Short mmCIF file of C-alpha atoms and ligand atoms in Angstrom, two decimals:
data_model
loop_
_atom_site.label_atom_id
_atom_site.label_comp_id
_atom_site.label_asym_id
_atom_site.label_seq_id
_atom_site.Cartn_x
_atom_site.Cartn_y
_atom_site.Cartn_z
CA MET A 18 -3.81 -11.20 -25.17
CA LEU A 19 -4.45 -7.48 -23.34
CA ILE A 20 -1.81 -7.59 -20.91
CA VAL A 21 -1.00 -5.03 -18.48
CA LYS A 22 1.98 -5.76 -17.01
CA LYS A 23 3.37 -3.20 -14.33
CA PHE A 24 7.08 -2.09 -13.20
CA GLY A 25 7.67 -0.62 -9.32
CA GLY A 26 10.50 1.35 -8.96
CA SER A 27 13.87 -0.19 -8.65
CA SER A 28 12.47 -2.42 -11.74
CA VAL A 29 13.65 1.16 -13.15
CA ALA A 30 16.18 2.90 -10.83
CA ASP A 31 18.79 2.97 -13.92
CA LYS A 32 19.43 2.88 -17.63
CA GLU A 33 19.89 -0.45 -17.77
CA ARG A 34 16.63 -1.67 -16.23
CA ILE A 35 14.59 0.27 -17.66
CA PHE A 36 16.25 -1.35 -20.72
CA ASN A 37 15.39 -5.40 -19.17
CA VAL A 38 11.65 -4.17 -18.11
CA ALA A 39 11.77 -2.35 -22.55
CA GLU A 40 12.94 -6.27 -23.69
CA ARG A 41 10.76 -8.16 -21.32
CA CYS A 42 7.00 -5.98 -22.92
CA ILE A 43 8.54 -6.19 -25.93
CA GLU A 44 9.13 -10.38 -26.21
CA ASP A 45 4.75 -9.72 -25.19
CA TYR A 46 4.53 -7.53 -28.15
CA ARG A 47 6.51 -9.93 -30.75
CA LYS A 48 4.82 -12.87 -29.74
CA GLY A 49 1.24 -10.75 -31.71
CA HIS A 50 -0.02 -9.05 -27.72
CA ASP A 51 -1.65 -5.92 -27.31
CA VAL A 52 0.68 -3.92 -24.28
CA ILE A 53 0.55 -2.05 -21.31
CA VAL A 54 3.18 -0.63 -19.45
CA VAL A 55 2.49 1.26 -16.24
CA LEU A 56 5.66 2.56 -14.46
CA SER A 57 6.22 4.12 -10.45
CA ALA A 58 8.84 7.08 -10.56
CA MET A 59 12.55 5.71 -11.36
CA GLY A 60 14.45 4.68 -7.58
CA LYS A 61 13.44 6.49 -4.70
CA THR A 62 12.38 9.60 -6.86
CA THR A 63 8.92 9.93 -4.41
CA ASP A 64 11.18 10.10 -1.03
CA GLN A 65 13.16 12.88 -2.76
CA LEU A 66 10.69 14.77 -4.26
CA ILE A 67 9.14 14.48 -1.23
CA ALA A 68 12.43 15.32 0.99
CA LYS A 69 12.53 19.11 -0.94
CA ALA A 70 10.00 19.65 -1.04
CA GLU A 71 9.87 19.73 3.49
CA ASP A 72 12.69 21.21 2.65
CA ILE A 73 11.10 24.44 0.73
CA ASN A 74 7.87 23.94 3.53
CA PRO A 75 7.30 21.07 5.61
CA LEU A 76 3.44 21.88 4.98
CA ALA A 77 3.38 22.57 1.41
CA PRO A 78 -0.54 22.24 1.01
CA LYS A 79 -1.17 19.17 -0.89
CA ARG A 80 -2.48 20.52 -3.75
CA GLU A 81 1.55 21.36 -4.62
CA MET A 82 2.90 18.03 -3.12
CA ASP A 83 1.05 16.09 -6.00
CA MET A 84 1.82 18.33 -8.98
CA LEU A 85 5.58 18.18 -7.67
CA LEU A 86 5.10 13.60 -6.40
CA ALA A 87 2.86 13.63 -10.22
CA THR A 88 6.17 14.69 -12.16
CA GLY A 89 8.17 11.06 -10.96
CA GLU A 90 6.39 9.35 -13.26
CA GLN A 91 6.29 10.53 -15.92
CA VAL A 92 10.09 11.14 -15.91
CA SER A 93 9.75 7.53 -16.39
CA VAL A 94 7.73 6.26 -19.19
CA ALA A 95 9.06 9.87 -21.33
CA LEU A 96 11.99 7.41 -21.05
CA MET A 97 10.41 4.25 -21.02
CA ALA A 98 9.33 5.29 -24.58
CA MET A 99 13.20 6.15 -25.64
CA ALA A 100 14.16 2.84 -24.56
CA MET A 101 11.53 1.12 -26.61
CA ASN A 102 11.85 3.56 -29.86
CA SER A 103 16.25 3.01 -29.51
CA LEU A 104 14.56 -1.02 -29.72
CA GLY A 105 13.00 -0.56 -32.46
CA VAL A 106 9.58 -0.88 -31.19
CA PRO A 107 6.64 1.51 -31.41
CA ALA A 108 5.54 2.92 -28.14
CA VAL A 109 4.36 5.90 -26.41
CA SER A 110 4.01 7.03 -23.13
CA LEU A 111 0.22 9.24 -21.81
CA ASN A 112 0.45 10.95 -18.21
CA ALA A 113 -3.19 10.77 -16.31
CA PHE A 114 -4.28 14.38 -18.14
CA GLN A 115 -3.82 11.97 -21.15
CA VAL A 116 -5.46 8.76 -20.73
CA GLN A 117 -7.82 11.40 -18.43
CA MET A 118 -7.82 8.59 -15.23
CA HIS A 119 -10.27 10.00 -12.78
CA THR A 120 -10.61 9.92 -9.06
CA THR A 121 -11.69 11.53 -6.10
CA SER A 122 -10.86 15.51 -5.62
CA THR A 123 -9.44 14.68 -1.96
CA TYR A 124 -5.38 14.98 -2.61
CA SER A 125 -2.88 12.08 -1.65
CA ASN A 126 -4.85 10.10 -1.26
CA SER A 127 -7.07 9.89 -4.09
CA ARG A 128 -8.81 6.14 -5.40
CA PHE A 129 -10.57 6.03 -9.12
CA LYS A 130 -13.85 6.72 -10.68
CA ARG A 131 -13.05 6.36 -13.68
CA ILE A 132 -10.86 5.64 -16.87
CA ASP A 133 -11.44 6.49 -20.65
CA SER A 134 -9.77 3.69 -22.66
CA GLU A 135 -10.81 5.00 -25.82
CA ARG A 136 -6.97 7.01 -26.05
CA ILE A 137 -5.96 3.61 -24.80
CA ARG A 138 -8.25 1.53 -28.19
CA HIS A 139 -6.08 3.86 -30.33
CA GLU A 140 -2.68 3.59 -29.45
CA LEU A 141 -3.29 -0.47 -30.10
CA ASP A 142 -4.71 -0.53 -32.39
CA ASN A 143 -1.79 1.90 -33.87
CA ARG A 144 0.40 -1.25 -32.25
CA ARG A 145 2.21 0.84 -30.27
CA ILE A 146 3.02 -0.18 -26.80
CA VAL A 147 1.02 2.34 -24.34
CA ILE A 148 2.94 3.18 -21.38
CA ILE A 149 1.29 5.14 -18.78
CA THR A 150 2.49 6.76 -15.27
CA GLY A 151 1.09 5.20 -12.30
CA PHE A 152 0.19 6.79 -9.35
CA GLN A 153 -1.46 10.46 -10.46
CA GLY A 154 -4.94 11.14 -11.58
CA ILE A 155 -6.93 14.02 -12.61
CA ASN A 156 -9.95 15.20 -10.33
CA LYS A 157 -12.97 17.47 -11.37
CA TYR A 158 -10.30 21.21 -11.01
CA ASP A 159 -8.80 19.08 -13.53
CA ASP A 160 -5.50 19.08 -10.67
CA TYR A 161 -3.22 16.27 -10.63
CA THR A 162 -3.70 13.60 -7.64
CA THR A 163 -2.39 10.50 -6.41
CA LEU A 164 -3.00 7.48 -5.16
CA GLY A 165 -1.09 7.54 -2.41
CA ARG A 166 2.08 5.70 -1.55
CA GLY A 167 3.10 2.38 -3.31
CA GLY A 168 -0.68 3.95 -5.29
CA SER A 169 1.15 2.70 -8.95
CA ASP A 170 -0.02 -0.68 -8.88
CA THR A 171 -3.93 0.53 -7.77
CA THR A 172 -3.32 1.99 -11.38
CA ALA A 173 -1.94 -1.31 -13.00
CA VAL A 174 -5.97 -2.74 -11.80
CA ALA A 175 -7.88 -1.21 -12.79
CA LEU A 176 -6.49 -0.90 -15.71
CA ALA A 177 -7.33 -4.13 -16.02
CA ALA A 178 -10.67 -3.89 -15.19
CA ALA A 179 -11.21 -0.68 -17.09
CA LEU A 180 -9.73 -2.50 -20.34
CA HIS A 181 -10.32 -6.29 -19.95
CA ALA A 182 -7.42 -7.08 -19.77
CA ASP A 183 -6.45 -11.32 -20.47
CA ALA A 184 -3.51 -10.81 -17.28
CA CYS A 185 -2.54 -8.31 -14.77
CA GLU A 186 1.47 -8.83 -13.86
CA ILE A 187 2.67 -7.15 -11.07
CA TYR A 188 7.15 -6.58 -11.63
CA THR A 189 8.83 -5.48 -8.62
CA ASP A 190 12.60 -6.03 -6.75
CA VAL A 191 10.75 -10.14 -4.86
CA GLU A 192 10.55 -12.89 -6.28
CA GLY A 193 5.74 -12.58 -5.11
CA VAL A 194 4.74 -13.14 -1.99
CA TYR A 195 6.47 -14.40 0.90
CA THR A 196 5.10 -15.47 3.71
CA ALA A 197 6.79 -11.89 6.05
CA ASP A 198 8.81 -9.65 3.70
CA PRO A 199 11.40 -11.33 2.31
CA ARG A 200 13.63 -8.99 3.31
CA VAL A 201 13.17 -9.07 7.01
CA VAL A 202 13.39 -12.13 7.83
CA PRO A 203 14.93 -14.84 5.79
CA ASN A 204 13.10 -17.80 5.86
CA ALA A 205 10.42 -16.19 4.26
CA ARG A 206 8.53 -18.45 2.52
CA LYS A 207 7.26 -17.01 -1.18
CA MET A 208 3.38 -18.85 -1.79
CA LYS A 209 1.98 -19.63 -4.85
CA GLU A 210 -1.55 -18.77 -4.08
CA ILE A 211 -2.59 -15.96 -1.91
CA SER A 212 -6.79 -15.41 -1.94
CA TYR A 213 -7.65 -12.13 -1.95
CA ASP A 214 -8.81 -12.44 1.17
CA GLU A 215 -5.25 -12.54 2.90
CA MET A 216 -3.78 -10.35 0.38
CA LEU A 217 -5.76 -7.48 1.99
CA GLU A 218 -5.40 -8.17 5.87
CA LEU A 219 -1.14 -8.16 4.30
CA ALA A 220 -1.72 -5.43 2.35
CA SER A 221 -4.06 -3.12 4.38
CA LEU A 222 -1.44 -4.35 7.85
CA GLY A 223 2.46 -3.21 5.94
CA ALA A 224 3.56 -5.86 3.69
CA LYS A 225 3.79 -3.72 1.23
CA VAL A 226 4.43 -5.07 -1.60
CA LEU A 227 0.94 -3.96 -2.91
CA HIS A 228 -0.85 -1.25 -2.71
CA ASN A 229 -3.67 -2.23 -0.78
CA ARG A 230 -6.14 -0.51 -2.89
CA SER A 231 -4.61 -2.80 -5.41
CA VAL A 232 -5.89 -5.32 -3.95
CA GLU A 233 -9.33 -4.52 -3.35
CA MET A 234 -10.03 -3.15 -6.55
CA ALA A 235 -8.06 -6.47 -8.18
CA LYS A 236 -10.85 -8.52 -5.56
CA LYS A 237 -13.89 -6.25 -6.83
CA TYR A 238 -13.05 -7.15 -10.39
CA GLY A 239 -12.29 -10.36 -10.67
CA VAL A 240 -8.39 -9.21 -11.51
CA GLN A 241 -6.29 -12.07 -10.70
CA LEU A 242 -2.82 -10.87 -10.37
CA VAL A 243 0.43 -12.38 -10.87
CA VAL A 244 3.39 -10.75 -8.50
CA ARG A 245 7.02 -11.72 -9.69
CA SER A 246 10.43 -10.51 -10.14
CA SER A 247 11.25 -8.17 -13.01
CA LEU A 248 15.24 -9.50 -12.90
CA ASN A 249 14.28 -13.15 -12.95
CA ARG A 250 11.63 -15.10 -14.61
CA ALA A 251 10.84 -17.18 -11.64
CA PRO A 252 7.13 -17.86 -11.96
CA GLY A 253 5.95 -15.77 -8.76
CA THR A 254 2.42 -15.87 -6.62
CA VAL A 255 -1.57 -15.53 -7.78
CA VAL A 256 -3.13 -13.17 -6.04
CA LYS A 257 -7.07 -14.76 -6.78
CA GLU A 258 -10.70 -15.58 -5.87
CA ALA A 259 -11.13 -19.35 -3.19
CA VAL A 260 -7.51 -20.64 -3.29
CA LYS A 261 -7.85 -24.25 -3.18
CA MET A 262 -4.70 -24.89 -0.93
CA GLU A 263 -4.38 -27.49 2.01
CA ARG A 264 -5.73 -24.23 4.36
CA MET A 265 -3.03 -22.70 6.86
CA LEU A 266 -3.63 -21.37 10.23
CA VAL A 267 -1.57 -18.64 9.25
CA SER A 268 -0.54 -17.28 5.74
CA GLY A 269 1.78 -13.78 6.59
CA VAL A 270 2.82 -12.06 9.41
CA ALA A 271 3.17 -7.98 8.71
CA VAL A 272 4.84 -5.23 9.86
CA ASP A 273 3.50 -1.69 10.05
CA LYS A 274 5.98 0.90 10.52
CA ASN A 275 4.25 3.97 10.11
CA THR A 276 2.31 4.59 12.99
CA ALA A 277 2.26 6.27 16.29
CA ARG A 278 -0.25 5.93 19.43
CA ILE A 279 -2.13 9.37 20.93
CA SER A 280 -3.50 8.18 24.55
CA VAL A 281 -5.77 10.48 26.06
CA ILE A 282 -5.61 10.69 30.05
CA GLY A 283 -7.96 11.42 32.96
CA LEU A 284 -11.14 12.20 31.20
CA THR A 285 -14.60 12.28 32.28
CA ASP A 286 -16.26 8.94 32.94
CA GLU A 287 -19.60 9.10 31.53
CA PRO A 288 -21.33 8.90 27.86
CA GLY A 289 -20.83 10.44 25.02
CA ILE A 290 -17.27 10.83 25.08
CA ALA A 291 -15.78 8.27 23.08
CA PHE A 292 -17.67 9.80 20.40
CA LYS A 293 -16.93 13.98 20.97
CA LEU A 294 -13.50 12.36 21.12
CA PHE A 295 -13.88 10.72 17.53
CA SER A 296 -14.97 12.56 15.85
CA LEU A 297 -13.21 15.06 16.10
CA ILE A 298 -10.61 12.91 14.37
CA ALA A 299 -13.34 11.46 11.74
CA LYS A 300 -13.61 15.27 10.73
CA SER A 301 -9.68 16.07 10.20
CA LYS A 302 -10.28 12.42 7.84
CA ILE A 303 -7.13 10.73 9.98
CA ASN A 304 -8.07 7.31 9.77
CA VAL A 305 -8.28 5.69 13.44
CA ASP A 306 -6.70 1.77 13.92
CA MET A 307 -6.34 0.83 17.06
CA ILE A 308 -8.55 1.67 20.03
CA LEU A 309 -7.63 1.07 23.68
CA GLN A 310 -11.01 2.72 27.24
CA SER A 311 -9.19 1.65 29.86
CA VAL A 312 -11.64 0.38 32.55
CA GLY A 313 -12.93 3.81 34.34
CA ARG A 314 -11.52 4.86 37.27
CA ASP A 315 -12.94 7.01 40.50
CA GLY A 316 -14.25 9.04 37.48
CA THR A 317 -11.92 9.39 35.21
CA LYS A 318 -10.72 6.57 33.03
CA ASP A 319 -8.33 6.94 30.06
CA ILE A 320 -8.32 6.63 26.04
CA SER A 321 -5.50 5.34 23.09
CA PHE A 322 -5.35 5.15 20.01
CA THR A 323 -2.69 4.35 17.39
CA ILE A 324 -3.02 6.73 13.97
CA PRO A 325 -0.87 6.91 10.40
CA ARG A 326 2.36 8.91 12.28
CA GLY A 327 1.96 11.56 9.09
CA ASP A 328 -0.65 12.18 10.76
CA VAL A 329 0.02 13.16 14.48
CA ARG A 330 0.49 16.92 14.66
CA GLU A 331 -2.81 17.02 12.80
CA ALA A 332 -4.01 14.93 15.39
CA LEU A 333 -2.45 16.85 18.80
CA ASP A 334 -3.97 20.19 17.47
CA ILE A 335 -7.07 19.51 17.19
CA LEU A 336 -6.90 16.96 20.53
CA GLU A 337 -5.22 20.10 22.46
CA ASP A 338 -7.78 22.87 20.90
CA ASN A 339 -10.52 20.64 22.48
CA LYS A 340 -8.69 19.85 25.42
CA ASN A 341 -11.16 21.35 27.50
CA ARG A 342 -14.89 19.96 25.37
CA ILE A 343 -13.47 15.50 25.35
CA THR A 344 -12.61 17.11 29.12
CA ALA A 345 -8.98 15.30 29.19
CA GLN A 346 -6.34 16.17 31.35
CA LYS A 347 -3.73 14.82 29.30
CA ILE A 348 -2.32 14.05 26.57
CA GLU A 349 0.53 11.76 24.95
CA CYS A 350 1.68 10.86 22.30
CA GLU A 351 4.26 8.14 21.61
CA GLU A 352 5.80 7.19 18.26
CA ASN A 353 8.28 4.74 18.18
CA ILE A 354 6.02 2.20 18.14
CA ALA A 355 5.45 -0.57 15.11
CA LYS A 356 2.64 -2.88 14.75
CA VAL A 357 3.34 -6.90 14.09
CA SER A 358 0.51 -9.08 12.89
CA VAL A 359 0.14 -12.48 11.77
CA VAL A 360 -3.24 -13.40 9.23
CA GLY A 361 -4.67 -16.38 7.83
CA ALA A 362 -8.41 -17.92 6.37
CA GLY A 363 -7.98 -20.66 8.71
CA MET A 364 -7.01 -19.14 11.98
CA ALA A 365 -11.60 -18.29 12.32
CA SER A 366 -12.19 -21.34 13.10
CA ASN A 367 -9.51 -22.50 15.22
CA PRO A 368 -8.73 -20.96 18.76
CA GLY A 369 -5.26 -20.37 20.43
CA VAL A 370 -3.64 -18.40 17.59
CA ALA A 371 -3.58 -15.22 19.59
CA ALA A 372 -2.13 -16.98 22.67
CA LYS A 373 0.56 -18.69 20.03
CA MET A 374 1.77 -15.56 18.51
CA PHE A 375 2.06 -13.58 22.35
CA GLU A 376 4.38 -16.87 23.67
CA ALA A 377 6.48 -16.46 20.43
CA LEU A 378 6.32 -12.74 21.62
CA TYR A 379 7.78 -13.97 25.56
CA ASN A 380 9.63 -16.30 24.93
CA VAL A 381 12.00 -13.67 22.69
CA GLY A 382 11.29 -10.81 26.15
CA ILE A 383 9.21 -8.64 23.59
CA ASN A 384 6.81 -6.11 25.36
CA ILE A 385 3.36 -6.26 23.81
CA LYS A 386 1.88 -2.94 24.62
CA MET A 387 -1.82 -3.24 22.94
CA ILE A 388 -3.79 -5.86 20.94
CA SER A 389 -6.66 -6.24 18.05
CA THR A 390 -7.71 -9.15 16.35
CA SER A 391 -10.43 -10.21 13.87
CA GLU A 392 -11.35 -12.95 11.45
CA ILE A 393 -8.64 -13.63 10.69
CA ARG A 394 -6.35 -11.93 12.21
CA VAL A 395 -4.58 -10.84 15.01
CA SER A 396 -2.20 -7.14 15.40
CA VAL A 397 -0.67 -5.94 18.26
CA ILE A 398 1.85 -3.15 18.88
CA VAL A 399 5.66 -3.66 20.11
CA ASP A 400 8.54 -0.79 19.97
CA SER A 401 9.82 -0.31 16.58
CA LYS A 402 12.99 -2.03 18.25
CA ASP A 403 11.82 -4.54 18.65
CA ALA A 404 9.52 -5.41 15.20
CA ASP A 405 11.96 -7.10 13.17
CA LYS A 406 12.56 -9.23 15.93
CA ALA A 407 8.47 -10.27 16.98
CA MET A 408 7.59 -11.11 12.84
CA GLN A 409 11.32 -13.63 12.84
CA ALA A 410 9.76 -14.40 16.10
CA ALA A 411 5.44 -15.06 15.35
CA HIS A 412 6.71 -16.38 11.47
CA ASP A 413 8.85 -18.89 12.80
CA SER A 414 6.28 -20.30 15.74
CA PHE A 415 3.92 -20.29 13.21
CA GLY A 416 5.85 -23.20 11.33
CA LEU A 417 6.03 -20.36 7.96
CA GLU A 418 10.04 -21.44 7.07
CA ASP A 419 10.97 -21.96 3.84
P1 LIG B 517 7.63 -1.67 -6.88
O1 LIG B 517 8.95 -0.44 -5.34
O2 LIG B 517 7.59 -2.87 -6.93
O3 LIG B 517 6.33 -1.63 -5.88
P2 LIG B 517 8.46 -2.14 -3.43
O4 LIG B 517 9.14 -1.80 -2.38
O5 LIG B 517 6.46 -1.39 -2.99
O6 LIG B 517 7.67 -2.68 -5.10
O7 LIG B 517 6.91 -3.64 -2.98
C1 LIG B 517 8.03 -4.40 -2.69
C2 LIG B 517 8.63 -4.84 -1.09
O8 LIG B 517 7.73 -5.68 -0.45
C3 LIG B 517 9.81 -5.52 -1.20
O9 LIG B 517 11.09 -5.24 -1.86
C4 LIG B 517 9.56 -6.11 0.13
O10 LIG B 517 10.75 -5.84 0.99
C5 LIG B 517 8.71 -5.57 1.02
N1 LIG B 517 7.56 -6.10 1.59
C6 LIG B 517 7.29 -7.04 2.55
N2 LIG B 517 5.89 -7.97 2.73
C7 LIG B 517 5.98 -8.51 1.80
C8 LIG B 517 6.05 -9.55 1.62
N3 LIG B 517 5.53 -10.62 2.50
N4 LIG B 517 6.44 -10.76 -0.09
C9 LIG B 517 7.39 -9.68 -1.19
N5 LIG B 517 7.48 -8.94 -0.05
C10 LIG B 517 7.21 -7.61 0.80
N1 LIG B 518 6.41 6.96 -6.87
C1 LIG B 518 4.94 6.53 -5.75
C2 LIG B 518 5.40 5.90 -4.50
O1 LIG B 518 7.03 5.86 -4.03
C3 LIG B 518 4.44 4.98 -6.52
C4 LIG B 518 4.85 3.84 -6.52
O2 LIG B 518 6.62 3.70 -6.36
O3 LIG B 518 3.89 2.55 -6.76
O4 LIG B 518 5.09 5.87 -3.46
MG1 LIG B 519 4.87 -0.50 -4.74
#
């Protein structure tokens, strides 16, 4: 069997954890399997590198950010290879250049285009454990790129797809995918299985247990994933197609604290204004999430929308520069907000999910600032300070407790 095993930052945070991971990988190797290990940077390394960069230059070029961040994963893979070697097992570490993991050219949020398998196959054929840097790639300029925060999961899935692995195991610091973040909602329940679609929604809506692109890619290439703990042997959660289980109305709740709302006030109520506004934002490659337009009154209207918090400065600059063009009287920004979402394939055919969620929030005195829905989710914007309480209340109101 060919097995891809991915370990996140906390699973390789110190010497003891590195040896713990080494031993778990060696177990599979000794059974005769081919083993590819994908690692994240140790502990909070990536955060620390970002803080260092901000101290030197808060507007650092994205290319240099990727050059910097790519170092984190390189430390983990080299140390892991050393650990395995010290245990008498042949292992080799490889980075994105050595493997040739090609991505799109954009920095800080790039996507895989093509992964060469030759070098990896060669090392596996020589009975080595192959340890590969997560999160990084190379682009057509031969520069390092990164896949966005949490992107090592996507490296693991991409490798599993490219090499037709028999298993792709994502090891982390919780025992699997839960009905809500178990660190915030202590009575959250671990799911045995979850479908790609539901997992994709949860991941995209802030449940960082899996990088959303990893789920997208797993679905596209039919890579079945197992999410489980690196610290114990509990069975974990299987992420796969068409789950044959009783259809829960709601399968999980997620919170995204990395969001901000921009309100553009006093726009002329005429055709083309929304187009002008959002094409400006789109040109800067900023992702707009929720959009709310007020009813026109006295010839003017307001448009509010949410974007990732990291893009606020850029968005405000563009809008201020084009204030007259889009006919805005005032531009406001609110950063202390969070998005709370309930997700479930079962809600497509069941009315009343939104009402039930709003009731749960009302019962704990939380005000809703914006609402959006799709076939399989309901999302609301609330004050950041209410986010965890809202997640707990929504979670319990749908009977998701353990
Ligand atoms: P890693 O470093 O292993 O990639 P992450 O910190 O990226 O780990 O993801 C694991 C974390 O995801 C958990 O510690 C947990 O707090 C958080 N999380 C958020 N939502 C969920 C959920 N629904 N199920 C499990 N974990 C979740
Ligand atoms: N080290 C990167 C991050 O912290 C990638 C990852 O952990 O998946 O975002
Ligand atoms: Mg992660």
